Amino acid sequence: MGYDMSKFSLEGKVALVTGASYGIGFAIATAFAAAGAKIAFNDRSQEAVDRGLASYKEAGIEAHGYVADVTDEEAVAGLVENIEKDLGTIDILVNNAGIIKRIPMLEMSAADFRQVIDVDLNGPFIVSKAVIPGMIAKGHGKIINICSMMSELGRETVSAYAAAKGGLKMLTRNICSEYGEANIQCNAIGPGYIATPQTAPLRERQPDGSRHPFDAFIVAKTPAARWGTPEDLQGPAVFLASDASDFVNGHVLYVDGGILAYIGKQPQ
Ligand code: NAP
Ligand code: GCO
């Protein structure tokens, strides 16, 4: 009655991580490579893809990089076709590419709101729709959507982002519902506050050298009393991408240091 630990292996699997030149996507892709997967990633510009390729090479990973905007259906169809030509059918998809615009709702234009929804919600729909047929043909597949604490909570200035990430939680559950029978598991990771370029504005030092008020706020709200790192997401991502999670479906795994469970430290 032992356990076959090879179920955590991604040996021989083809993984596409969107927007993975750096940040959370890059960390997840490097963990997948360590678990044996072949890595494909995309970004919006050749310059970003080239930067990413150099970073993967430096990490000893032979990744395959492609220029594709996740909101562009034609570009995404070409992306999937090229990956299938270069590496084979995609076994694992991580919908990681995303943007945020921190603007008070009454000051946010409809165009700005639409752009965030387009990248953070329509993008995962477009890429998943392009990848699922290959997974069905192959008889299995793993989709991991990168949600957020804002899939559960709101805060000032992130109306578009929270709406997108809340929608992405339900898209996760719907893909689970519609394609579970095809042996496709669709889950999500909900990172807490992670130190990446996306959150750099919330952590930068103040002119007087003091900590950003939001930085102190998040540390007080997090039982782990620290910001997360992209590396904190690697193990959970490998689990959800592996055979070890074959009966986990439609789940949002929050990797947040406990912030969603905690009312926050009482001000001293
Ligand atoms: P990041 O540092 O801003 O990186 C985002 C990546 O997505 C970049 O490579 C970016 O490329 C790419 N991207 C943006 N729009 C794209 C598009 N239309 N098509 C293709 N690629 C695109 O963000 P991150 O912090 O690593 O976050 C990654 C994911 O985790 C996002 O979905 C984010 O919402 C989510 N998340 C982040 C945190 C956090 O605290 N950092 C917490 C929860 C969830 P460019 O260089 O071209 O912009
Ligand atoms: C913000 C942050 C958050 C994080 C993350 C939290 O402005 O509140 O950017 O949205 O990015 O999504 O899970």
Coordinates of C-alpha atoms and ligand atoms in Angstrom, one line a residue:
M1 CA 0.0 0.0 0.0
G2 CA 3.0 2.3 -0.6
Y3 CA 2.7 5.4 -2.9
D4 CA 4.1 5.6 -6.4
M5 CA 6.0 9.0 -6.1
S6 CA 6.5 9.0 -9.9
K7 CA 2.9 10.3 -10.0
F8 CA 4.5 13.7 -9.2
S9 CA 6.7 13.4 -12.3
L10 CA 6.1 15.5 -15.4
E11 CA 8.6 13.4 -17.4
G12 CA 7.9 13.7 -21.2
K13 CA 5.0 16.0 -20.8
V14 CA 4.6 19.2 -22.9
A15 CA 3.8 22.3 -20.9
L16 CA 2.7 25.7 -22.1
V17 CA 2.9 28.5 -19.6
T18 CA 1.6 31.8 -21.0
G19 CA 3.4 35.1 -20.2
A20 CA 6.3 33.2 -18.7
S21 CA 9.4 35.3 -19.6
Y22 CA 9.7 36.2 -15.9
G23 CA 7.7 36.4 -12.7
I24 CA 5.3 33.7 -11.5
G25 CA 5.1 32.1 -14.9
F26 CA 8.8 31.7 -15.2
A27 CA 9.1 30.2 -11.7
I28 CA 6.3 27.7 -12.5
A29 CA 7.9 26.7 -15.8
T30 CA 11.3 26.1 -14.2
A31 CA 9.7 23.8 -11.6
F32 CA 7.9 21.9 -14.4
A33 CA 11.3 21.5 -16.2
A34 CA 12.8 20.2 -13.0
A35 CA 10.0 17.7 -12.9
G36 CA 10.8 16.5 -16.5
A37 CA 8.5 18.6 -18.7
K38 CA 9.3 20.2 -22.0
I39 CA 8.7 23.9 -21.7
A40 CA 6.9 26.2 -24.1
F41 CA 6.1 29.8 -23.2
N42 CA 4.8 32.9 -25.0
D43 CA 5.0 36.6 -24.5
R44 CA 3.7 39.7 -26.4
S45 CA 7.0 40.8 -27.9
Q46 CA 10.1 39.1 -29.4
E47 CA 12.2 41.2 -27.0
A48 CA 10.3 39.7 -24.0
V49 CA 10.6 36.2 -25.5
D50 CA 14.3 36.6 -26.1
R51 CA 14.8 37.9 -22.5
G52 CA 12.9 34.9 -21.3
L53 CA 14.9 32.4 -23.4
A54 CA 18.1 33.9 -22.0
S55 CA 16.8 33.4 -18.4
Y56 CA 15.7 29.8 -19.1
K57 CA 19.1 29.1 -20.7
E58 CA 20.8 30.6 -17.6
A59 CA 18.8 28.2 -15.5
G60 CA 19.9 25.3 -17.7
I61 CA 16.5 24.9 -19.3
E62 CA 16.0 24.5 -23.1
A63 CA 12.7 26.3 -23.4
H64 CA 10.8 27.1 -26.6
G65 CA 9.6 30.7 -26.8
Y66 CA 6.9 32.1 -29.1
V67 CA 5.5 35.6 -29.7
A68 CA 1.7 35.6 -29.2
D69 CA -0.7 37.9 -27.4
V70 CA -3.2 35.7 -25.5
T71 CA -6.1 38.0 -26.5
D72 CA -5.4 37.4 -30.3
E73 CA -7.3 34.2 -31.4
E74 CA -5.3 33.9 -34.6
A75 CA -2.0 34.4 -32.9
V76 CA -3.0 31.8 -30.2
A77 CA -4.0 29.3 -32.9
G78 CA -0.6 29.7 -34.5
L79 CA 1.1 29.4 -31.1
V80 CA -0.6 26.0 -30.4
E81 CA 0.2 24.8 -34.0
N82 CA 3.8 25.7 -33.7
I83 CA 4.2 24.1 -30.2
E84 CA 2.5 20.9 -31.5
K85 CA 5.0 20.9 -34.5
D86 CA 8.0 21.6 -32.3
L87 CA 7.2 19.6 -29.2
G88 CA 4.0 17.6 -29.7
T89 CA 0.5 17.9 -28.2
I90 CA 0.2 20.1 -25.1
D91 CA -0.4 18.1 -21.9
I92 CA -0.3 20.9 -19.4
L93 CA -1.5 24.5 -19.9
V94 CA -0.9 27.3 -17.3
N95 CA -3.0 30.4 -18.0
N96 CA -0.6 32.8 -16.3
A97 CA -0.4 35.9 -18.5
G98 CA -2.1 38.8 -16.9
I99 CA -2.2 42.5 -16.3
I100 CA -3.6 44.8 -13.6
K101 CA -4.6 48.4 -13.7
R102 CA -4.9 50.1 -10.3
I103 CA -7.4 52.9 -10.9
P104 CA -10.4 54.0 -8.8
M105 CA -13.5 52.7 -10.5
L106 CA -15.0 56.1 -11.1
E107 CA -11.8 57.3 -12.8
M108 CA -11.4 54.1 -14.9
S109 CA -12.3 54.2 -18.5
A110 CA -14.4 51.5 -20.1
A111 CA -11.5 50.8 -22.4
D112 CA -9.1 50.2 -19.4
F113 CA -11.7 48.0 -17.8
R114 CA -12.1 46.0 -21.0
Q115 CA -8.4 45.6 -21.5
V116 CA -7.9 43.9 -18.1
I117 CA -10.9 41.6 -18.7
D118 CA -9.6 40.9 -22.2
V119 CA -6.1 39.7 -21.0
D120 CA -7.1 38.2 -17.6
L121 CA -10.3 36.5 -18.6
N122 CA -10.8 36.3 -22.3
G123 CA -7.1 35.3 -22.7
P124 CA -7.5 32.1 -20.7
F125 CA -10.7 31.3 -22.5
I126 CA -9.0 31.8 -25.9
V127 CA -5.9 29.7 -25.0
S128 CA -7.9 27.0 -23.3
K129 CA -10.2 26.7 -26.3
A130 CA -7.2 26.3 -28.6
V131 CA -5.5 23.7 -26.4
I132 CA -8.4 21.5 -25.2
P133 CA -9.0 19.7 -28.5
G134 CA -5.5 18.3 -28.4
M135 CA -6.0 17.2 -24.8
I136 CA -9.3 15.4 -25.7
A137 CA -7.6 13.6 -28.6
K138 CA -4.7 12.6 -26.4
G139 CA -7.1 11.4 -23.6
H140 CA -5.8 13.6 -20.8
G141 CA -4.9 17.2 -20.0
K142 CA -4.2 19.6 -17.1
I143 CA -5.2 23.2 -17.1
I144 CA -4.1 25.5 -14.3
N145 CA -5.5 29.0 -14.2
I146 CA -3.7 31.6 -12.2
C147 CA -6.4 33.3 -10.2
S148 CA -5.9 35.6 -7.2
M149 CA -7.1 36.5 -3.8
M150 CA -9.1 39.0 -5.8
S151 CA -11.1 35.9 -7.0
E152 CA -12.6 36.1 -3.5
L153 CA -12.0 39.6 -2.2
G154 CA -12.2 43.2 -3.5
R155 CA -10.2 46.2 -2.7
E156 CA -10.0 49.8 -3.8
T157 CA -8.7 50.5 -7.4
V158 CA -8.8 46.9 -8.7
S159 CA -12.4 46.6 -9.9
A160 CA -11.5 45.3 -13.4
Y161 CA -8.9 42.9 -12.0
A162 CA -11.2 41.4 -9.3
A163 CA -14.0 41.0 -11.8
A164 CA -11.6 39.2 -14.2
K165 CA -10.1 37.0 -11.5
G166 CA -13.6 36.2 -10.1
G167 CA -14.7 35.2 -13.6
L168 CA -11.5 33.1 -14.0
K169 CA -12.5 31.1 -10.9
M170 CA -15.9 30.3 -12.5
L171 CA -14.3 29.6 -15.9
T172 CA -12.1 27.1 -14.0
R173 CA -15.1 25.4 -12.6
N174 CA -16.9 25.4 -16.0
I175 CA -14.0 23.8 -17.9
C176 CA -13.9 21.2 -15.1
S177 CA -17.6 20.6 -15.6
E178 CA -17.6 20.5 -19.4
Y179 CA -14.4 18.4 -19.9
G180 CA -13.9 16.3 -16.8
E181 CA -15.3 13.4 -18.7
A182 CA -12.5 13.8 -21.2
N183 CA -10.0 13.3 -18.4
I184 CA -9.1 16.9 -18.3
Q185 CA -8.6 18.4 -14.9
C186 CA -8.9 22.2 -14.7
N187 CA -7.9 23.8 -11.4
A188 CA -6.6 27.2 -10.3
I189 CA -3.9 28.5 -8.1
G190 CA -4.8 31.6 -6.1
P191 CA -1.5 33.3 -5.1
G192 CA -1.5 35.7 -2.2
Y193 CA 0.7 38.8 -2.4
I194 CA 3.8 37.7 -4.3
A195 CA 6.9 39.8 -4.9
T196 CA 7.1 40.2 -8.7
P197 CA 7.2 43.2 -11.1
Q198 CA 3.4 43.3 -10.9
T199 CA 3.4 44.2 -7.2
A200 CA 6.6 46.2 -7.2
P201 CA 4.6 49.5 -7.0
L202 CA 3.1 48.2 -3.7
R203 CA 6.4 47.5 -2.1
E204 CA 8.7 50.4 -3.2
R205 CA 10.4 52.4 -0.5
Q206 CA 8.8 55.8 0.2
P207 CA 10.8 59.0 -0.4
D208 CA 11.8 59.1 3.3
G209 CA 13.1 55.6 3.0
S210 CA 10.2 54.1 5.0
R211 CA 8.3 51.0 3.9
H212 CA 5.3 51.4 1.5
P213 CA 2.2 51.5 3.7
F214 CA 0.7 48.7 1.6
D215 CA 3.8 46.6 2.2
A216 CA 3.3 46.9 6.0
F217 CA -0.4 46.3 5.6
I218 CA 0.0 43.0 3.7
V219 CA 2.7 41.7 6.1
A220 CA 0.2 42.4 9.0
K221 CA -2.6 40.6 7.2
T222 CA -0.6 37.5 6.4
P223 CA -0.1 34.9 9.1
A224 CA 3.3 34.0 7.5
A225 CA 4.2 37.7 8.1
R226 CA 5.9 38.0 4.7
W227 CA 5.2 38.5 1.0
G228 CA 5.1 35.3 -1.0
T229 CA 7.8 34.5 -3.6
P230 CA 7.2 33.0 -7.1
E231 CA 9.1 29.9 -5.7
D232 CA 6.3 29.4 -3.1
L233 CA 4.0 28.5 -6.0
Q234 CA 6.3 25.9 -7.6
G235 CA 5.3 22.9 -5.6
P236 CA 1.5 23.5 -5.7
A237 CA 1.8 24.0 -9.5
V238 CA 3.8 20.7 -10.0
F239 CA 1.1 18.9 -7.9
L240 CA -1.8 20.3 -10.0
A241 CA 0.1 19.5 -13.3
S242 CA 0.9 15.9 -12.3
D243 CA -0.9 12.6 -12.2
A244 CA -1.0 13.0 -8.4
S245 CA -3.9 15.4 -8.7
D246 CA -6.0 13.3 -11.2
F247 CA -9.1 13.5 -8.9
V248 CA -8.7 17.1 -8.1
N249 CA -10.9 19.2 -10.4
G250 CA -12.5 22.6 -10.3
H251 CA -10.5 23.5 -7.3
V252 CA -8.8 26.9 -6.5
L253 CA -5.7 26.2 -4.4
Y254 CA -4.9 29.4 -2.5
V255 CA -1.2 29.8 -1.9
D256 CA -1.3 32.9 0.2
G257 CA 0.5 32.2 3.5
G258 CA -2.9 32.1 5.2
I259 CA -4.0 35.6 4.4
L260 CA -7.6 34.5 3.4
A261 CA -8.0 32.8 6.8
Y262 CA -6.8 35.7 9.0
I263 CA -8.5 38.8 10.2
G264 CA -5.1 40.5 10.5
K265 CA -2.8 41.4 13.3
Q266 CA -4.1 43.9 15.8
P267 CA -2.3 47.3 15.4
Q268 CA 0.2 47.7 18.2
Ligands
NAP1 P1 4.0 40.1 -14.2 O1 5.3 40.2 -13.5 O2 3.3 41.4 -14.6 O3 4.1 39.2 -15.5 C1 3.0 39.0 -16.3 C2 3.5 38.3 -17.6 O4 2.4 38.2 -18.5 C3 4.6 39.1 -18.3 O5 5.5 38.2 -18.9 C4 3.7 39.8 -19.4 O6 4.5 40.1 -20.5 C5 2.7 38.7 -19.8 N1 1.6 39.3 -20.5 C6 0.8 40.4 -20.1 N2 -0.1 40.5 -21.0 C7 0.0 39.6 -22.0 C8 -0.7 39.2 -23.2 N3 -1.7 39.9 -23.6 N4 -0.3 38.1 -23.9 C9 0.8 37.4 -23.5 N5 1.5 37.7 -22.4 C10 1.1 38.8 -21.6 O7 2.9 39.3 -13.3 P2 3.1 38.2 -12.2 O8 3.1 38.9 -10.9 O9 4.2 37.3 -12.6 O10 1.7 37.5 -12.3 C11 1.5 36.4 -13.2 C12 0.0 36.0 -13.0 O11 -0.2 35.8 -11.6 C13 -1.0 37.1 -13.5 O12 -2.1 36.4 -14.0 C14 -1.3 37.8 -12.2 O13 -2.6 38.4 -12.2 C15 -1.3 36.6 -11.2 N6 -1.2 37.0 -9.8 C16 -0.1 37.7 -9.4 C17 0.0 37.9 -8.0 C18 1.2 38.7 -7.4 O14 1.1 39.1 -6.3 N7 2.2 39.0 -8.2 C19 -0.9 37.4 -7.1 C20 -2.0 36.7 -7.6 C21 -2.1 36.5 -9.0 P3 5.0 41.6 -20.8 O15 6.4 41.7 -20.4 O16 4.8 41.8 -22.3 O17 4.1 42.6 -20.1
GCO2 C1 -3.2 44.4 -5.7 C2 -2.3 43.3 -6.1 C3 -3.0 41.9 -6.0 C4 -2.1 40.8 -6.3 C5 -2.8 39.5 -6.3 C6 -3.3 39.2 -4.9 O1 -3.0 45.5 -6.3 O2 -4.0 44.2 -4.9 O3 -1.7 43.4 -7.3 O4 -4.1 42.0 -6.9 O5 -1.6 41.0 -7.6 O6 -3.8 39.4 -7.3 O7 -3.8 37.8 -5.0

